[in-house]
PDB file of C-alpha atoms in Angstrom:
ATOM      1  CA  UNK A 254       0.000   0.000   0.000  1.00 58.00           C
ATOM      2  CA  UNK A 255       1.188   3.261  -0.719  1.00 72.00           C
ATOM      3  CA  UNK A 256       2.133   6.611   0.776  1.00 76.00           C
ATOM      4  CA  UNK A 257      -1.118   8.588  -0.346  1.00 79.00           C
ATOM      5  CA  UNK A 258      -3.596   5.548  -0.053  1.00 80.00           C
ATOM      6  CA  UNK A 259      -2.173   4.854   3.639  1.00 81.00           C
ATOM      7  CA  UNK A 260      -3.039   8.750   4.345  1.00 82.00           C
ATOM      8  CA  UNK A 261      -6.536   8.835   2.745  1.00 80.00           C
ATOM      9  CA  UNK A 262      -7.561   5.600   5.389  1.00 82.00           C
ATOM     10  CA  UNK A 263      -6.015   7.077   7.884  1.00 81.00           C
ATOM     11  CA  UNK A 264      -8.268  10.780   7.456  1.00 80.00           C
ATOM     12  CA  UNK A 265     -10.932   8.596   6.871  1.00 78.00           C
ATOM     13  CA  UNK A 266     -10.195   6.348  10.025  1.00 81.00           C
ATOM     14  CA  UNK A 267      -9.474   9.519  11.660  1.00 79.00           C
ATOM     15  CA  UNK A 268     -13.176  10.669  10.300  1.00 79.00           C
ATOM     16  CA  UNK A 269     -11.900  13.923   8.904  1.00 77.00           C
ATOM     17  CA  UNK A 270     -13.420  12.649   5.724  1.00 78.00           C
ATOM     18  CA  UNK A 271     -16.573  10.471   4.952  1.00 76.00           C
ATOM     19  CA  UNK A 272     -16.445   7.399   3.270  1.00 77.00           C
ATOM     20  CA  UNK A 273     -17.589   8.704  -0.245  1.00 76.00           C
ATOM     21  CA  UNK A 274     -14.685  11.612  -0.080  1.00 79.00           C
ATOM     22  CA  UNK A 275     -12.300   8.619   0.406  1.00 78.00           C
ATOM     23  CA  UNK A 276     -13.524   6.362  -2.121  1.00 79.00           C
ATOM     24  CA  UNK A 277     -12.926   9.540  -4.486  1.00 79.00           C
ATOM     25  CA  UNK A 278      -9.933  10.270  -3.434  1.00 81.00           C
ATOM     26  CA  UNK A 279      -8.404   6.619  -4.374  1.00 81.00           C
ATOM     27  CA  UNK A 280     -10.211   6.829  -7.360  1.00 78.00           C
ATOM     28  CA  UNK A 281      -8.227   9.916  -8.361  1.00 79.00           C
ATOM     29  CA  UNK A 282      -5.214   8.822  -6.871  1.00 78.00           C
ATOM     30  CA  UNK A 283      -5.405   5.559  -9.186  1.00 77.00           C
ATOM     31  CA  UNK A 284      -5.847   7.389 -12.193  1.00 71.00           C
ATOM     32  CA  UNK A 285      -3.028   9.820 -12.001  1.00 70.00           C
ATOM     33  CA  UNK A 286      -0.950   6.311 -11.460  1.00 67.00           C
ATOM     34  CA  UNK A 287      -2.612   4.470 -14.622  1.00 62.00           C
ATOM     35  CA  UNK A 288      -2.352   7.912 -16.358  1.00 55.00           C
ATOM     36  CA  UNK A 289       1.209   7.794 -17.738  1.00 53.00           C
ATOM     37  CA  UNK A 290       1.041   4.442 -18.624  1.00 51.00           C
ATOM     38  CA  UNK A 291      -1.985   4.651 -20.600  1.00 50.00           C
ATOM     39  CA  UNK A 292      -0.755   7.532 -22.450  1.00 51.00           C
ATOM     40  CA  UNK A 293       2.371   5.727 -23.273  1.00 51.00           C
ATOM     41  CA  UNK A 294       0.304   2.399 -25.076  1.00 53.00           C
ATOM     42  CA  UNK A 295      -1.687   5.043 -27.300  1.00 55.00           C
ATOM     43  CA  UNK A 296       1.108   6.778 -28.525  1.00 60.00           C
ATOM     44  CA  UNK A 297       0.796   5.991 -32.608  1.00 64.00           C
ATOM     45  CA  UNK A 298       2.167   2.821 -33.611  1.00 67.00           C
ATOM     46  CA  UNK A 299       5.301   3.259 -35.925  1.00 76.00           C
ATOM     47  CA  UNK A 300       4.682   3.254 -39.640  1.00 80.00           C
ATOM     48  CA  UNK A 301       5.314  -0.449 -41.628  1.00 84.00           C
ATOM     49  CA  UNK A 302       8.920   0.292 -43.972  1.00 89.00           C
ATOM     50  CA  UNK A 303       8.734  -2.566 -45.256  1.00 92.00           C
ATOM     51  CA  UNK A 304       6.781  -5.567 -46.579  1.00 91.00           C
ATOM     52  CA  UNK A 305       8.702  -9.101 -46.087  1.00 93.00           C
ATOM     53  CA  UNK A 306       7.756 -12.728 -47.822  1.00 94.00           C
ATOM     54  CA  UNK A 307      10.082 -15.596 -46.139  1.00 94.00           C
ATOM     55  CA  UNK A 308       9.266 -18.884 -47.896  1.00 93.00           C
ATOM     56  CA  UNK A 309      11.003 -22.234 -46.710  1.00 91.00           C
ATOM     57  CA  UNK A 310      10.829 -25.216 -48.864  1.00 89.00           C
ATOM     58  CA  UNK A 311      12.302 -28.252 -47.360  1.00 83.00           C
ATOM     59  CA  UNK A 312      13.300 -29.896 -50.777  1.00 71.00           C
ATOM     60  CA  UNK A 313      12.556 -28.786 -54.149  1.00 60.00           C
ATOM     61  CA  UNK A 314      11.504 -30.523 -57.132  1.00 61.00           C
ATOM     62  CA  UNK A 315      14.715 -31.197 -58.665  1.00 63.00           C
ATOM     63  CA  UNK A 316      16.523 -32.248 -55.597  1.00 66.00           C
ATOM     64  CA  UNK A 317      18.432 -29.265 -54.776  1.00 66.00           C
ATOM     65  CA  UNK A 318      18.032 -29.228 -50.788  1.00 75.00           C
ATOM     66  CA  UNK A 319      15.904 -26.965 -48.847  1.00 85.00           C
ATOM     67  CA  UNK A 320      15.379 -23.570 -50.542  1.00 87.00           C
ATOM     68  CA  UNK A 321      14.602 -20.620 -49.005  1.00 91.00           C
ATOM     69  CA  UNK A 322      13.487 -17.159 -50.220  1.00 93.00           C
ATOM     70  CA  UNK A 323      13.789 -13.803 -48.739  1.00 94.00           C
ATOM     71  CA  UNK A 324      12.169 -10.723 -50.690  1.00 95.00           C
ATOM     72  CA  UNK A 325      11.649  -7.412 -48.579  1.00 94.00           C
ATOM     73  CA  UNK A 326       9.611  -4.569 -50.762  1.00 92.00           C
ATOM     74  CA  UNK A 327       9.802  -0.913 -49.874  1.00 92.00           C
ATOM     75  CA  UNK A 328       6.209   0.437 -48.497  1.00 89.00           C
ATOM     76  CA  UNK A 329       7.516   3.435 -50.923  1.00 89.00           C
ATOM     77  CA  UNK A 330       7.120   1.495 -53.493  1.00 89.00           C
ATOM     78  CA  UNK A 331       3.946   0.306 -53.064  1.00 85.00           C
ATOM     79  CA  UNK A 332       3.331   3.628 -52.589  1.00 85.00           C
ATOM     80  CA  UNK A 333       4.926   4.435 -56.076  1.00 86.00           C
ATOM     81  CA  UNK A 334       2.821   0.992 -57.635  1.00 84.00           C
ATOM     82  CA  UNK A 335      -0.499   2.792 -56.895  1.00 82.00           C
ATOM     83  CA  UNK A 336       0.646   6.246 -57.916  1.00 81.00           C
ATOM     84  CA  UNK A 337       1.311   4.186 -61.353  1.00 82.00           C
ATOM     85  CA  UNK A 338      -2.398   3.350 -61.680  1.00 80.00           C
ATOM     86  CA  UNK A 339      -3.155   7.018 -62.670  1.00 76.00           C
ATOM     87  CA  UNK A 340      -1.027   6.339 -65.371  1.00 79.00           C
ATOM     88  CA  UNK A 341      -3.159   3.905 -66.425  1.00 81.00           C
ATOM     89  CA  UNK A 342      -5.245   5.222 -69.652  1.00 80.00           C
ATOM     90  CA  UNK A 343      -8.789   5.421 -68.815  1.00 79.00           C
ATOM     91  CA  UNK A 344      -9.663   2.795 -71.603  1.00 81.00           C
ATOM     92  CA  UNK A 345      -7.076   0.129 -70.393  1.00 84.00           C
ATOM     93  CA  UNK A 346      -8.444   0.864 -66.647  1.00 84.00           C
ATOM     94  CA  UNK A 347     -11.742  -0.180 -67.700  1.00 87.00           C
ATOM     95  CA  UNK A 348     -10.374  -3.310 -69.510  1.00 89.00           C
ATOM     96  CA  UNK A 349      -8.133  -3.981 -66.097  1.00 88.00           C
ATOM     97  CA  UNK A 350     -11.828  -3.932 -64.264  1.00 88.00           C
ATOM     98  CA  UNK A 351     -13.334  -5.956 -66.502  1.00 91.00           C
ATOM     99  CA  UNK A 352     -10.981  -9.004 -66.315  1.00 92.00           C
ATOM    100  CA  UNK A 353     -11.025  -8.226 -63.270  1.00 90.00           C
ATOM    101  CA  UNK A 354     -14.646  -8.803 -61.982  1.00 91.00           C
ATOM    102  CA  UNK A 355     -14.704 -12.069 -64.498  1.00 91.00           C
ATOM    103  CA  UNK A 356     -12.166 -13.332 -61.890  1.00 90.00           C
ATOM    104  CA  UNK A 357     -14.509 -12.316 -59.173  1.00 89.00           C
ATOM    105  CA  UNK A 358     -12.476  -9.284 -57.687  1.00 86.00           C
ATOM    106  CA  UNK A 359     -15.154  -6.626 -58.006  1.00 85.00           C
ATOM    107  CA  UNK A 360     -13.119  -3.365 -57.710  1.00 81.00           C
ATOM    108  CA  UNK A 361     -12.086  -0.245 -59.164  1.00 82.00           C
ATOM    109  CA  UNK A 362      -8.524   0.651 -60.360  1.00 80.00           C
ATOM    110  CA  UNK A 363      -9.825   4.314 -60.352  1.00 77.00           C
ATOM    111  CA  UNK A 364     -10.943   4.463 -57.066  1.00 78.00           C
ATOM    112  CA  UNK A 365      -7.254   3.045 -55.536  1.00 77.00           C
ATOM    113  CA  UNK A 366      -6.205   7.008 -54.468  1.00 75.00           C
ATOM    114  CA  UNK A 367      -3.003   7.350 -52.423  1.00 70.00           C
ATOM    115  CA  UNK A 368      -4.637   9.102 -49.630  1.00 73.00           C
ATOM    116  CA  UNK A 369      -6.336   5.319 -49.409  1.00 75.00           C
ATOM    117  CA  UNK A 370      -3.101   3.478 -49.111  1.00 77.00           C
ATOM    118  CA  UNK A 371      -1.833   5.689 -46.258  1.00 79.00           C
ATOM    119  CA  UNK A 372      -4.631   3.793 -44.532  1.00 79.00           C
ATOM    120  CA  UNK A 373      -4.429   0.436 -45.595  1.00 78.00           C
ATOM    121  CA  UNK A 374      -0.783   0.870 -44.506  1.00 78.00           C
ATOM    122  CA  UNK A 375      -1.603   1.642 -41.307  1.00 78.00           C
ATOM    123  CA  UNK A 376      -3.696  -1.117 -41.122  1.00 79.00           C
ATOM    124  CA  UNK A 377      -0.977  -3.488 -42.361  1.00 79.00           C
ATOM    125  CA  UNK A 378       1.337  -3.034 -39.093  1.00 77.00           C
ATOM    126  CA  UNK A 379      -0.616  -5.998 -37.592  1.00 78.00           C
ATOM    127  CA  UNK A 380      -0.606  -8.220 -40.756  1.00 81.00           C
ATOM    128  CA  UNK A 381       0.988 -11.162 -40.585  1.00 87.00           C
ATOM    129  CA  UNK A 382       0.157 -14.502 -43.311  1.00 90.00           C
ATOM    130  CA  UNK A 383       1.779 -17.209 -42.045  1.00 91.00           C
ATOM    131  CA  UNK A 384       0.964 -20.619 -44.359  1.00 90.00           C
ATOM    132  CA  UNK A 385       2.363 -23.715 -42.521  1.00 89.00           C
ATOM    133  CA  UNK A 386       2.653 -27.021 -44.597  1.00 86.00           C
ATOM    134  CA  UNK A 387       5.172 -30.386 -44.047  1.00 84.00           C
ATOM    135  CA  UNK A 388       7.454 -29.295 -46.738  1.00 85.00           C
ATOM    136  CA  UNK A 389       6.880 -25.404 -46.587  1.00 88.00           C
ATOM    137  CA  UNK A 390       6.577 -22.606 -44.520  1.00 91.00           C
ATOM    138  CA  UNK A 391       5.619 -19.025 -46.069  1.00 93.00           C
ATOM    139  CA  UNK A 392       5.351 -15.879 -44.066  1.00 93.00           C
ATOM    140  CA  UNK A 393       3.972 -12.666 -45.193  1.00 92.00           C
ATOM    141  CA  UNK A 394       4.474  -9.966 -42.461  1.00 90.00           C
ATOM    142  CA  UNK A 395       5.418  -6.194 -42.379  1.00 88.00           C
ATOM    143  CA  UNK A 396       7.809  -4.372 -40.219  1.00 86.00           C
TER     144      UNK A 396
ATOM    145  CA  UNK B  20      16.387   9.856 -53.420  1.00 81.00           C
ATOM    146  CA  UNK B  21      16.839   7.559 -55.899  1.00 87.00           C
ATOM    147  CA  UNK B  22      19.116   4.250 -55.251  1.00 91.00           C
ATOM    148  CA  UNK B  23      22.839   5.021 -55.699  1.00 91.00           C
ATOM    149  CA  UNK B  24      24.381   0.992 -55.290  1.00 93.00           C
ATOM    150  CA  UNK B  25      23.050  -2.474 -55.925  1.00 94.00           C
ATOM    151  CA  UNK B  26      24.826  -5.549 -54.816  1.00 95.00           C
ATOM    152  CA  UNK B  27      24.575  -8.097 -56.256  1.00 94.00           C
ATOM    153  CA  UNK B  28      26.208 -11.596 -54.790  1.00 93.00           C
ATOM    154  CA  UNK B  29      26.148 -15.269 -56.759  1.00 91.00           C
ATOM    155  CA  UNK B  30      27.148 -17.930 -55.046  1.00 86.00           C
ATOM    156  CA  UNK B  31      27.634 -20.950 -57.750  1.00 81.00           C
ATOM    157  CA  UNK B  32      27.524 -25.182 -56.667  1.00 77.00           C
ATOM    158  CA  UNK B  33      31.407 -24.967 -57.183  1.00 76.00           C
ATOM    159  CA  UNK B  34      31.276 -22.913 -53.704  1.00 74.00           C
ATOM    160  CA  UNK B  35      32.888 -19.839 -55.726  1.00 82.00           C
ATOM    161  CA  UNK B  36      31.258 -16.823 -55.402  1.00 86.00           C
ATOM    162  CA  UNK B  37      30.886 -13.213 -57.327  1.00 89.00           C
ATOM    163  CA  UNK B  38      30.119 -10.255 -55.361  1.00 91.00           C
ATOM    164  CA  UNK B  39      29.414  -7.253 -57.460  1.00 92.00           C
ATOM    165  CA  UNK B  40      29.135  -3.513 -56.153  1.00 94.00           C
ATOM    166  CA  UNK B  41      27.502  -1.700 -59.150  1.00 93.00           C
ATOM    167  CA  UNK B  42      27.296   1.860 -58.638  1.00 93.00           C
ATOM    168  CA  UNK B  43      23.715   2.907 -60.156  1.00 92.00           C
ATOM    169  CA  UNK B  44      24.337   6.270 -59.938  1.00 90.00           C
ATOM    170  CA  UNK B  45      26.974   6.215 -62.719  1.00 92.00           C
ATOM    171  CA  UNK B  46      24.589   4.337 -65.084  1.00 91.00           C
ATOM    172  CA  UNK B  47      21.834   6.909 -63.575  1.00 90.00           C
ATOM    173  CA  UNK B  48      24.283   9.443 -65.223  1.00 92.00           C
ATOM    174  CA  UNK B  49      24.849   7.209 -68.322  1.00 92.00           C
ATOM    175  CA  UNK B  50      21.502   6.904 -69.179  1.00 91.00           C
ATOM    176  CA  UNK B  51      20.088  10.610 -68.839  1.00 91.00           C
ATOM    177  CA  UNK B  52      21.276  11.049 -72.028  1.00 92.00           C
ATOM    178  CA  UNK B  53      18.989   8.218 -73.455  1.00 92.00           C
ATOM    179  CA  UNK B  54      16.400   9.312 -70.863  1.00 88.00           C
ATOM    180  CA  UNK B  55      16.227  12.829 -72.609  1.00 90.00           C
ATOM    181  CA  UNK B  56      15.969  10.889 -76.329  1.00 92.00           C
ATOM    182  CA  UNK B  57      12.887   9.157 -74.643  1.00 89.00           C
ATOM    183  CA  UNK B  58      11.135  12.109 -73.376  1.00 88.00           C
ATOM    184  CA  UNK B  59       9.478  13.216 -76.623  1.00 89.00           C
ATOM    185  CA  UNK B  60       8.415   9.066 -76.359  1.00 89.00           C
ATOM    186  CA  UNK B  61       6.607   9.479 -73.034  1.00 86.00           C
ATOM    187  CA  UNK B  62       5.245  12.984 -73.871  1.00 88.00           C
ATOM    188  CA  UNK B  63       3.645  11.292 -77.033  1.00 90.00           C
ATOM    189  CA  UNK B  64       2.241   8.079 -74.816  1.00 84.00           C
ATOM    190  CA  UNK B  65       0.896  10.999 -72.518  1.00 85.00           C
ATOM    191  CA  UNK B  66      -0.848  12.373 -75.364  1.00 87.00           C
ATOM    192  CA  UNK B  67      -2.349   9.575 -76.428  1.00 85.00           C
ATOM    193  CA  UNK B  68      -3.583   8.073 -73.424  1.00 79.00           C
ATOM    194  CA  UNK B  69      -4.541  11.418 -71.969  1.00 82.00           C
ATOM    195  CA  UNK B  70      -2.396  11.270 -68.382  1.00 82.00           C
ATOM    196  CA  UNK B  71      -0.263  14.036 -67.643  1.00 85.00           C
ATOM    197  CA  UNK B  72       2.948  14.553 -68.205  1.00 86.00           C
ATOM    198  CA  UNK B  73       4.518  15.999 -64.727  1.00 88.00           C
ATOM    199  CA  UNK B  74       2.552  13.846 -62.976  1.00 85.00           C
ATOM    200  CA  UNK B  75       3.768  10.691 -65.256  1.00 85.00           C
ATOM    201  CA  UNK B  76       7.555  12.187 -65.037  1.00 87.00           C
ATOM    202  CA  UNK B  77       7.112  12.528 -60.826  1.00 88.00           C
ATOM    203  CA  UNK B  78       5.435   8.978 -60.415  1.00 87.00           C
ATOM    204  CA  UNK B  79       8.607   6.995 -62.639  1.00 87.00           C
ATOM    205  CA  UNK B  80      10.668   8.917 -60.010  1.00 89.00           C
ATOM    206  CA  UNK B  81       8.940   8.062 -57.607  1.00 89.00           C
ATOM    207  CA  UNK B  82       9.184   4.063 -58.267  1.00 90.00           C
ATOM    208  CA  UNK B  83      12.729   4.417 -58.831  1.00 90.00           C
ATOM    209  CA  UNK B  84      13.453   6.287 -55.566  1.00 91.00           C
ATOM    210  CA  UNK B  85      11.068   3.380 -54.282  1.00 91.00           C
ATOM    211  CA  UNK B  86      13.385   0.771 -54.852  1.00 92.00           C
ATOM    212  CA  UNK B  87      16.014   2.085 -52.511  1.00 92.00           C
ATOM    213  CA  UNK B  88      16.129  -0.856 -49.425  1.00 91.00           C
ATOM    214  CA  UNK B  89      14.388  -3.558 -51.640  1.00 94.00           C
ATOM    215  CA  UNK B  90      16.091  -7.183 -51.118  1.00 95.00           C
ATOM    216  CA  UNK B  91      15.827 -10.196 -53.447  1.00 95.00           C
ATOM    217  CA  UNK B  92      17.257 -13.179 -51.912  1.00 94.00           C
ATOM    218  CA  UNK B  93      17.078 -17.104 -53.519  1.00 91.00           C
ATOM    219  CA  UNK B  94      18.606 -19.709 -51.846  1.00 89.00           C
ATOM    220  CA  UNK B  95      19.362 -23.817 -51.778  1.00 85.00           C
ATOM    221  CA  UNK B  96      21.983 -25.966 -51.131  1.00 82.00           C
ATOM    222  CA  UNK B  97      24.374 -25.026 -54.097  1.00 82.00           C
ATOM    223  CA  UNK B  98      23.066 -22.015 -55.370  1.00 86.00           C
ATOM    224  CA  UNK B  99      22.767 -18.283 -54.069  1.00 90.00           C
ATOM    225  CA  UNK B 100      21.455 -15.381 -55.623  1.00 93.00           C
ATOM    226  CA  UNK B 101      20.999 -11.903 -53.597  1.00 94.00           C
ATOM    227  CA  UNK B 102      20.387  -8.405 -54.899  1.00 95.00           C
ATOM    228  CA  UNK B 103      20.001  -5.305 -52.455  1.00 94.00           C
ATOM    229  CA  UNK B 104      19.521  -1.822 -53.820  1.00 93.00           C
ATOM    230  CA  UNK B 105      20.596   0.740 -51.496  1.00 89.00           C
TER     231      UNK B 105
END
């Protein structure tokens, strides 16, 4: 038991405060302690840099031993990838949705704005894909 | 910025390995001279397909300055095969 805590029982023991006053005051007196710490678990999460795909095979096909592969992209260019969609000629965009929604994706190249990514960024801190089989592992993570 | 060195290592199955600094921004400097001949190209292909120009020039240097930190790396028993951009 604290300092503080120790003192508030002891007024209220004392009865220079009522029960209610005391209850109050350790209510107060546990939020200024919480306070810090809470403020310190919502600072903002740092941004993603990168995007990383480990694969592990254990053997390949052609008998080569256990292969592994290690490809880390730039978030930047991602970034750059979507910026390169407004390149895209209106005509070839609408050809790019078409295929697309025959293979089920409904979506539009047009609406893919970078003020979007910025969020889906954000959102990709806590993305991890992690495929686990007998002769192959792939992880797909950011950091 | 855009990237200034690639490395590039091979690692062949007779253990022997090549480890190659190439320094991009010499072939950066190399090729603004074909970059220039290709500018009435791209201003063309921006006419055509309607997308401007600055914004076409700023995005190409934006994926090249995008490449800075990217790593490649392929490995198995014998064989190795890294490239980092820096």
């Amino acid at each position: 038991m604290n300092e503080n805590r120790r003192s508030i029982l002891d007024m209220l023991a004392a009865g220079k405060i009522s029960a209610d006053e005391a209850e109050r005051l350790i209510a107060a007196l546990e939020k200024e302690q919480t306070g810090p710490t809470e403020s310190r678990d919502a600072r903002p999460k740092a941004k993603p840099k990168y995007l990383r795909v480990l694969v592990q095979a254990a053997e390949d096909h052609v008998g080569e031993g256990p292969t592994s592969v290690n490809v880390r992209v730039p978030m930047q260019l991602l970034r750059a990838g979507v910026k390169l969609t407004s390149l895209i000629p209106a005509q070839a965009r609408e050809h790019v949705n078409e295929a697309m929604r025959e293979h089920g994706v409904n979506f539009d190249l047009g609406q893919l704005k970078p003020e979007n990514l910025e969020e889906l960024i954000d959102q990709l801190t806590d993305l991890t894909v992690h495929v686990d089989q007998r002769d192959a592992q792939v992880r797909v993570f950011c950091e | 910025m855009i990237p200034y060195l690639a490395v590039l290592k091979l690692r062949c199955p007779s253990g022997r390995g090549i480890h190659l600094w190439i320094p991009l921004a010499l072939i950066w400097i190399l090729l603004l001279p074909v970059a220039l001949l290709g500018l009435p190209f791209l201003f063309l292909f921006c006419l055509i397909g309607r997308v401007n120009l600055v914004r076409a020039v700023r995005t190409l240097g934006a994926v090249l300055g995008g490449l800075r930190g990217t790593r490649i790396q392929f490995e198995d028993r014998n064989h190795c095969v890294s490239l980092r951009v820096a």
